[in-house]
Tab-separated table of C-alpha atoms and ligand atoms in Angstrom:
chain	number	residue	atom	x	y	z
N	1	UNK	CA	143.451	136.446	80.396
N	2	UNK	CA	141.403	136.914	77.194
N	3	UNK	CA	138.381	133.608	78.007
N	4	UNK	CA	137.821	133.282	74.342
N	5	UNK	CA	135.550	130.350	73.861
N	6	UNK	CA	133.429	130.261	70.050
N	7	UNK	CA	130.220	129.948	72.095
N	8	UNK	CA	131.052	133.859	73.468
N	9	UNK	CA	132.516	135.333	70.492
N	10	UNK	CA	129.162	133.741	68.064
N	11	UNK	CA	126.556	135.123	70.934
N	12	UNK	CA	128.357	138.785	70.770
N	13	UNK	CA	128.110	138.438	67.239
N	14	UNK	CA	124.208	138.107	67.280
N	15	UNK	CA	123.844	140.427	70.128
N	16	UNK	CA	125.915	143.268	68.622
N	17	UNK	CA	125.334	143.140	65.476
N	18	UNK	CA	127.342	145.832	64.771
N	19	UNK	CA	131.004	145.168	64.228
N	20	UNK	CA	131.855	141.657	62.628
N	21	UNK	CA	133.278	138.939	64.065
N	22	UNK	CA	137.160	139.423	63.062
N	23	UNK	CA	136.958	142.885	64.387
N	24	UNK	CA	135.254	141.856	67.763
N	25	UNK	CA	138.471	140.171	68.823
N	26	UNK	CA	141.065	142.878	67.218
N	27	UNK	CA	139.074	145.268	69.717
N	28	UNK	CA	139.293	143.149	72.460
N	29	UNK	CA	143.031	143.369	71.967
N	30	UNK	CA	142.891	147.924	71.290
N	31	UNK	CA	140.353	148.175	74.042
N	32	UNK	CA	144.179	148.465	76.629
N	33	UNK	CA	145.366	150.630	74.474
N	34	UNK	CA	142.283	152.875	74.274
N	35	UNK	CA	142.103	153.238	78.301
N	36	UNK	CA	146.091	153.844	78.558
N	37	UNK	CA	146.181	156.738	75.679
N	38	UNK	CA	142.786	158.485	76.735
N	39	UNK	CA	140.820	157.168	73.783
N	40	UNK	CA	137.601	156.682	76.058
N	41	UNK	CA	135.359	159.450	76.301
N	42	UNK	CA	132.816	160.164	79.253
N	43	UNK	CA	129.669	161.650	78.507
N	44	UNK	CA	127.238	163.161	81.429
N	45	UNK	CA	123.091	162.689	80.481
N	46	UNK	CA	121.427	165.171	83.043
N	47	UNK	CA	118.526	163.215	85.268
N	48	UNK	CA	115.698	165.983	85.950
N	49	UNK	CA	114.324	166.677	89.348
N	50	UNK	CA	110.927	166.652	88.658
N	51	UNK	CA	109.584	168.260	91.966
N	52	UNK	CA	112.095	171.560	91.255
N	53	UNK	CA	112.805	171.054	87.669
N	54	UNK	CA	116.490	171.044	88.264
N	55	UNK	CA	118.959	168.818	86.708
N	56	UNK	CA	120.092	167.784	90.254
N	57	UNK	CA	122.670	164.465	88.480
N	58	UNK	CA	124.150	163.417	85.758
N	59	UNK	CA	124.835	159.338	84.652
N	60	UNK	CA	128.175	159.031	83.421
N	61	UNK	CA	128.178	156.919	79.835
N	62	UNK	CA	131.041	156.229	78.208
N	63	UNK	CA	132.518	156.456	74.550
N	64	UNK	CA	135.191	154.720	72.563
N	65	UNK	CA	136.518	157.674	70.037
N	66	UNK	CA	138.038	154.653	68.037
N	67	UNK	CA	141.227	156.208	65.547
N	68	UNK	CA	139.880	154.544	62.601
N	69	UNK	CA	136.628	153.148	63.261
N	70	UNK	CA	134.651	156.367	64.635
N	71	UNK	CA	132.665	156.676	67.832
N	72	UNK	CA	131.771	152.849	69.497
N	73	UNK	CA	128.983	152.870	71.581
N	74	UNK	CA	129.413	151.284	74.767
N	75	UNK	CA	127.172	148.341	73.668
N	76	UNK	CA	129.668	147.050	70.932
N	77	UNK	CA	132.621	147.124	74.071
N	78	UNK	CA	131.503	146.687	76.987
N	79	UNK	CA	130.308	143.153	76.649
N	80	UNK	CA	133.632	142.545	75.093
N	81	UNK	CA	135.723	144.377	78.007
N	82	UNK	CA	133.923	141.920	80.450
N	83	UNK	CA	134.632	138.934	78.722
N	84	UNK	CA	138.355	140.034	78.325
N	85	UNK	CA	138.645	140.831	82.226
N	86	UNK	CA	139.302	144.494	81.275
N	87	UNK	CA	135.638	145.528	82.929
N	88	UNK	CA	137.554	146.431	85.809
N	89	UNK	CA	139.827	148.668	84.571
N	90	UNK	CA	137.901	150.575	82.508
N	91	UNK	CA	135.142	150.993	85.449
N	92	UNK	CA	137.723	152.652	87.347
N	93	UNK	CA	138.710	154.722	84.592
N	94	UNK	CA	135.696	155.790	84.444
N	95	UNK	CA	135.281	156.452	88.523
N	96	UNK	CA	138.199	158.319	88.411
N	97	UNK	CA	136.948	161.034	85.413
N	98	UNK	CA	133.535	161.348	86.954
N	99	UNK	CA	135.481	162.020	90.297
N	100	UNK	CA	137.502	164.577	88.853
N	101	UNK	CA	134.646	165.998	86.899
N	102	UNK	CA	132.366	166.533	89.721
N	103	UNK	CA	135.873	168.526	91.668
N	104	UNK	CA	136.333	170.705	88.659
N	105	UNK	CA	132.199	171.619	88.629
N	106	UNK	CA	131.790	172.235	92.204
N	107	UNK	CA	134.765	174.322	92.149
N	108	UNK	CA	132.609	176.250	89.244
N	109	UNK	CA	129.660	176.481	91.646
N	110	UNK	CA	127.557	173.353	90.138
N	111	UNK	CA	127.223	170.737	92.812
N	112	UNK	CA	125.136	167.771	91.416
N	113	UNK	CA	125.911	164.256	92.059
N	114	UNK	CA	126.756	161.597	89.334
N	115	UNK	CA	125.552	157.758	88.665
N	116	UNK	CA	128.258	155.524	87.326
N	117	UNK	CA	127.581	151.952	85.802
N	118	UNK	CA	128.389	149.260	87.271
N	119	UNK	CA	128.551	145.992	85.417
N	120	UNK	CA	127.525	142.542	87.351
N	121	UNK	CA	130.419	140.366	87.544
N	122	UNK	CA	132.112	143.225	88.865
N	123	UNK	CA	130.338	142.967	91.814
N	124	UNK	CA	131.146	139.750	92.530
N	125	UNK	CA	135.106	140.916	92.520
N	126	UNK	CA	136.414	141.487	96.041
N	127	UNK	CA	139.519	142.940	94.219
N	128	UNK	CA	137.504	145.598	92.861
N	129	UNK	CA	135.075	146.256	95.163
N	130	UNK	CA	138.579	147.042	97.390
N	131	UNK	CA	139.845	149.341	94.701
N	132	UNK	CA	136.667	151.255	94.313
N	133	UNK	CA	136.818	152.029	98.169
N	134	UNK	CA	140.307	152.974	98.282
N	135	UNK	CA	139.818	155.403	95.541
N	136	UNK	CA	136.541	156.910	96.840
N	137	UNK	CA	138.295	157.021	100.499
N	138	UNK	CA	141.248	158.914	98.869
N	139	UNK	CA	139.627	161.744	96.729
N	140	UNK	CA	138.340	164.726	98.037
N	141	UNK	CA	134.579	164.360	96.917
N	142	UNK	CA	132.131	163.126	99.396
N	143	UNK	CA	131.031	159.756	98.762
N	144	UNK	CA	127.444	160.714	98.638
N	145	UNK	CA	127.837	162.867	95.597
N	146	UNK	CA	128.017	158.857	93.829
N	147	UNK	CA	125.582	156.520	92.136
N	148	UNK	CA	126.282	153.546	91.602
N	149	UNK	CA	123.956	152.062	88.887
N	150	UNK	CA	123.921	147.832	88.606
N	151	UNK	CA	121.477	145.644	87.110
N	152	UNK	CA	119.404	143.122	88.669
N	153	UNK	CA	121.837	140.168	87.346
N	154	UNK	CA	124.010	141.168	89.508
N	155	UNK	CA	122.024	140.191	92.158
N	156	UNK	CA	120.544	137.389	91.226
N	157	UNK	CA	123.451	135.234	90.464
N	158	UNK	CA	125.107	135.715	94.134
N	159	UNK	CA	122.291	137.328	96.110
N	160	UNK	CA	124.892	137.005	99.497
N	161	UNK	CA	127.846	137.956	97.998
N	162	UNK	CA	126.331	141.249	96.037
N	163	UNK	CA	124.503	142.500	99.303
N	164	UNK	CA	127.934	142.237	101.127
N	165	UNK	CA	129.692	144.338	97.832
N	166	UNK	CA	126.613	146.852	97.999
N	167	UNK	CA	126.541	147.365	101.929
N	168	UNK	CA	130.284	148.385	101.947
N	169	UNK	CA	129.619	150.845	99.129
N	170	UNK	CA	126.699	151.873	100.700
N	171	UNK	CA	127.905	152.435	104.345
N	172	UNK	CA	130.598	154.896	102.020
N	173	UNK	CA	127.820	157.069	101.422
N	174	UNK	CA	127.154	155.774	97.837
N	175	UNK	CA	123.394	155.485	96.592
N	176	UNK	CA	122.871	152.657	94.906
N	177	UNK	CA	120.318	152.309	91.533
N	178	UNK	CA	118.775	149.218	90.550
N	179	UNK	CA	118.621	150.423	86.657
N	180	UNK	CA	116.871	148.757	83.896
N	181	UNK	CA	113.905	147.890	86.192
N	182	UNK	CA	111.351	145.927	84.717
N	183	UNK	CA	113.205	143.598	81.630
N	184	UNK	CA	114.457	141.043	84.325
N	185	UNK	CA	112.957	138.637	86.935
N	186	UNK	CA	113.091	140.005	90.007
N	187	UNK	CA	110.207	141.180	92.234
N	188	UNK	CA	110.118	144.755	94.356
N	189	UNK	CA	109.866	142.496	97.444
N	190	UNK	CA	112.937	140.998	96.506
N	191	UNK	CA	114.628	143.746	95.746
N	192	UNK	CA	113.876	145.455	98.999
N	193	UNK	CA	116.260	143.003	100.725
N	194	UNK	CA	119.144	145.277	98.833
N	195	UNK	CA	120.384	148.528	99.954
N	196	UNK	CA	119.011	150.287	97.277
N	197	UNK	CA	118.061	154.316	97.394
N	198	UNK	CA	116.427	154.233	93.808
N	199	UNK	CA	114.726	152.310	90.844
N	200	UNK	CA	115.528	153.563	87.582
N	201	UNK	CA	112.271	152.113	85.033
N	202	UNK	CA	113.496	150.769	81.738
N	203	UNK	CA	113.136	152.735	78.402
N	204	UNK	CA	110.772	149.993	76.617
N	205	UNK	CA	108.476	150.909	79.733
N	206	UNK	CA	108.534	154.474	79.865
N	207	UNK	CA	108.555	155.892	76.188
N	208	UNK	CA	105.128	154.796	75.612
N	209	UNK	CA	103.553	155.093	79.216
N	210	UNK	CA	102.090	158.551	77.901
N	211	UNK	CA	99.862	156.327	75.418
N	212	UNK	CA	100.121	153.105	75.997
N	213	UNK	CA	97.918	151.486	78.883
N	214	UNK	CA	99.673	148.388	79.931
N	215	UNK	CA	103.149	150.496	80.275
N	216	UNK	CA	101.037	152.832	81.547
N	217	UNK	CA	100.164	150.441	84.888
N	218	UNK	CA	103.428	149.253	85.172
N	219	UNK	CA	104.861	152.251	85.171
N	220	UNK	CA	102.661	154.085	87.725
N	221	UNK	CA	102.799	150.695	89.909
N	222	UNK	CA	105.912	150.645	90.133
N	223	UNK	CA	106.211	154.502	91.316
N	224	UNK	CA	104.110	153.956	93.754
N	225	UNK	CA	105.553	150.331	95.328
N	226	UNK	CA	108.953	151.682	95.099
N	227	UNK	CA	107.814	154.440	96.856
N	228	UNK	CA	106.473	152.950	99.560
N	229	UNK	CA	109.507	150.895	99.789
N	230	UNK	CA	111.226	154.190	100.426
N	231	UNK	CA	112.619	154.243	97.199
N	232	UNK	CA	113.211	157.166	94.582
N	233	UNK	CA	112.230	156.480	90.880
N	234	UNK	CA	113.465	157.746	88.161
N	235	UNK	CA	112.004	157.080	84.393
N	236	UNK	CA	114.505	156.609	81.683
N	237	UNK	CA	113.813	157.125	77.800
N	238	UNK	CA	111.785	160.447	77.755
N	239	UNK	CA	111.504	161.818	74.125
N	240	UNK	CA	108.733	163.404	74.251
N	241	UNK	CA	106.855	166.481	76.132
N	242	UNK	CA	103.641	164.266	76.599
N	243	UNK	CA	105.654	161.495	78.205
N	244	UNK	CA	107.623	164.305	80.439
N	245	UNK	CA	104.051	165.397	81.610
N	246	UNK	CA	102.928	162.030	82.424
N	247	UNK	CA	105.424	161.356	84.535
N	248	UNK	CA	105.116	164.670	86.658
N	249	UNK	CA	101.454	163.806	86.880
N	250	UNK	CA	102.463	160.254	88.652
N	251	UNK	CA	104.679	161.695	91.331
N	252	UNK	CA	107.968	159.789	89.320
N	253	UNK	CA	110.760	161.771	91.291
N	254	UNK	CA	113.182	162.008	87.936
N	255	UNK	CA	113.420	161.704	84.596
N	256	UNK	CA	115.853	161.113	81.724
N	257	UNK	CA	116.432	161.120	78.079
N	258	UNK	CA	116.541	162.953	74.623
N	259	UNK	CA	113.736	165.279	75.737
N	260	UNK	CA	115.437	166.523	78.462
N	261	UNK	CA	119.260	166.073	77.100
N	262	UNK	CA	121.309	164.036	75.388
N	263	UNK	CA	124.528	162.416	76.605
N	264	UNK	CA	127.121	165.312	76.192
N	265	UNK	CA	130.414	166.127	77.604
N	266	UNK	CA	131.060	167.658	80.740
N	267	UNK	CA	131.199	171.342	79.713
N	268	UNK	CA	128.290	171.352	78.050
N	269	UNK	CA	126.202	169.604	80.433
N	270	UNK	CA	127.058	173.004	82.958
N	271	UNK	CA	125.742	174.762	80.474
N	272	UNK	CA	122.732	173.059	79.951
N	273	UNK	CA	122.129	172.371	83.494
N	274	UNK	CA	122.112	176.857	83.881
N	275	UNK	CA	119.596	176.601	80.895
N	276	UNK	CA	117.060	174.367	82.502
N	277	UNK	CA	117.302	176.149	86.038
N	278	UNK	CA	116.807	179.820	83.583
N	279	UNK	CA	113.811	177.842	82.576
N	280	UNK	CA	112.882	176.772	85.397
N	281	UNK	CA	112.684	180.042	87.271
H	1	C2E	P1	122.011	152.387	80.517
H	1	C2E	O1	122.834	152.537	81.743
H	1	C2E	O2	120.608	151.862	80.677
H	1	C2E	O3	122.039	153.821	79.843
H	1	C2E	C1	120.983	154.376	79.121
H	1	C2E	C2	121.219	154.323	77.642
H	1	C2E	O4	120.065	154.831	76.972
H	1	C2E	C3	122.381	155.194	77.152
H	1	C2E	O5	122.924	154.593	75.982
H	1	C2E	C4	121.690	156.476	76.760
H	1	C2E	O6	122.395	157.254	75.821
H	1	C2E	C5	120.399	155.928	76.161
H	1	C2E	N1	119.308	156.895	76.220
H	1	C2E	C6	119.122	157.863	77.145
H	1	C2E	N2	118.023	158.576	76.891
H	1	C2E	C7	117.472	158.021	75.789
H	1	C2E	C8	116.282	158.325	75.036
H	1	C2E	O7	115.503	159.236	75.341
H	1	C2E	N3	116.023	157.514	73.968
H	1	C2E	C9	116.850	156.501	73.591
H	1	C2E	N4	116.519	155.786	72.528
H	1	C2E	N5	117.975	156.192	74.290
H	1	C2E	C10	118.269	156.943	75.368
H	1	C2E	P2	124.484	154.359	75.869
H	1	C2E	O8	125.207	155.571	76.325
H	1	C2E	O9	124.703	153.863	74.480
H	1	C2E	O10	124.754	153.217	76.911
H	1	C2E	C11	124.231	151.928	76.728
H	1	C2E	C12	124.526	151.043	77.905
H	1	C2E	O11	125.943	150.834	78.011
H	1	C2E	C13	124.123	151.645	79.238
H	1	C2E	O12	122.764	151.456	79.451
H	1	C2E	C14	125.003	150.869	80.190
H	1	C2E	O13	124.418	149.621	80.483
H	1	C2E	C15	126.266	150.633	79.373
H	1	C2E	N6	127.306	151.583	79.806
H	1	C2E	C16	127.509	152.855	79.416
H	1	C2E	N7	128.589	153.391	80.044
H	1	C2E	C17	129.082	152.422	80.859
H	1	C2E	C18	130.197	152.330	81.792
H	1	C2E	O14	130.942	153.285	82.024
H	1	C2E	N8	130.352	151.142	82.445
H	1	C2E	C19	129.525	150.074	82.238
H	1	C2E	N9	129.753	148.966	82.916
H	1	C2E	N10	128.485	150.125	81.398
H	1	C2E	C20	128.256	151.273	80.706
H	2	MG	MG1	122.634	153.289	83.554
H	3	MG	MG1	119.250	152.383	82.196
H	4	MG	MG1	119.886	150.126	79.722
């Protein structure tokens, strides 16, 4: 099943950057491997309430802890894992730890909710769309305690089909992001035909919108459409306290990034979340 024409394998080797081109197709080949012996790692970055100043979810990012070559950021594998038909898979590998993560903290006394990725073609895949419910249906967590976060591309290149994939998730119980907002195409009033419960605004957008006065429109418009679209926003990228502040002062309902945590493993993030609420109080 590995679709390995030149034209994909020169593009990733632009886009990446990072690994070379002979060892872009050896990991194609580790990356079943990797899922089957627990060499993927998931990470949780806490999303800040803004109107309670509680870390109130978490967006599960994933990690390659690769035995010779070091950590792999998604970016190097995921593009390859969805050329290579392995997407799936590791999506519901994924699913699964997230699932079992948010068990094990509730039964510590943290209930938050967490935001998966979820890459475009997948969407488009009946098969998995199928799996994902099964699996949701069978574990013990409510449904509504998931995000799913897609891009708009998603949408765009089967606007029928995705809606149909998104309603079924989203008659679950699962919220649904639109993340990335802003580097694509698509309008608010087209996006309103989804069933989306939240926006998430694009880094290049937000880390200057403290300073920077044509970020700073787009970023405030786009609070206040989405919100009258019925839509919660969150801002991604925050690295700094001024940008933080900003934000608050906007009425943007959460916010991510460095500033408020990095992407850490689960244990940590409990303790970080009881940090912020000590804070907080
Ligand atoms: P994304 O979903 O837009 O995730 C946000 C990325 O920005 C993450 O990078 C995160 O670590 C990084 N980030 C967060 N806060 C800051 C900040 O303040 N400053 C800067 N400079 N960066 C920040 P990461 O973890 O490397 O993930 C990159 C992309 O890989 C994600 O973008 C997502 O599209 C994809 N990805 C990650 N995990 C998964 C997964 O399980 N499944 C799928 N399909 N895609 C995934
Ligand atoms: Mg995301
Ligand atoms: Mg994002
Ligand atoms: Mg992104």
């Amino acid at each position: 099943s590995m679709a390995l024409r030149s034209g994909d394998i020169w593009s990733y080797h632009e886009d990446a950057g990072k690994v070379a081109l002979e060892q872009q197709v050896s990991l194609m080949g580790e990356l079943d491997l990797a899922i089957e012996r627990g060499d993927l790692e998931v990470l949780y970055q806490p999303k800040l309430e803004l109107a309670t100043n509680r870390v109130t979810s978490a967006e599960a990012l994933v990690r390659w802890r690769h035995p010779t070559r070091g950590y792999l950021s998604p970016d190097t594998f995921i593009p390859l894992a969805e050329e290579s038909d392995r997407i799936g898979e590791l999506t519901l590998f994924v699913l699964r730890r997230a699932l079992d993560d948010l068990a094990q903290w509730s039964a510590r006394g943290t209930v938050i909710r967490t935001a998966v990725n979820i890459s475009a073609r997948l969407i488009a895949s009946a098969q998995f769309v199928g799996q994902v419910e099964r699996m949701i249906r069978a574990d013990g967590i409510a449904p509504d305690r998931l995000i799913f976060e897609i891009t708009e591309s998603a949408t765009l290149r089967d606007p029928a089909g995705a809606r149909a994939a998104l309603m079924r998730w989203c008659d679950l119980g699962v919220a649904i992001s639109m993340d990335d907002y802003g580097t694509g195409q698509s309008t608010l009033s087209y996006l309103k035909n989804l069933p989306l419960s939240e926006l998430k605004i694009d880094r290049s957008f937000v880390q200057h919108a403290h300073q920077d006065r044509s970020d700073a429109l787009l970023v405030r418009s786009t609070v206040e459409l989405a919100h009258q679209l019925g839509l919660k926003v969150v801002a991604e990228g925050i690295e700094e306290a001024e940008c933080l502040a900003y934000l608050r002062a906007i009425g943007c309902d959460y916010a991510q990034g460095y500033f408020i945590g990095k992407p850490m493993a689960g244990d940590d993030l409990l303790l970080a979340i009881e940090e912020i609420a000590r804070a907080a109080a």
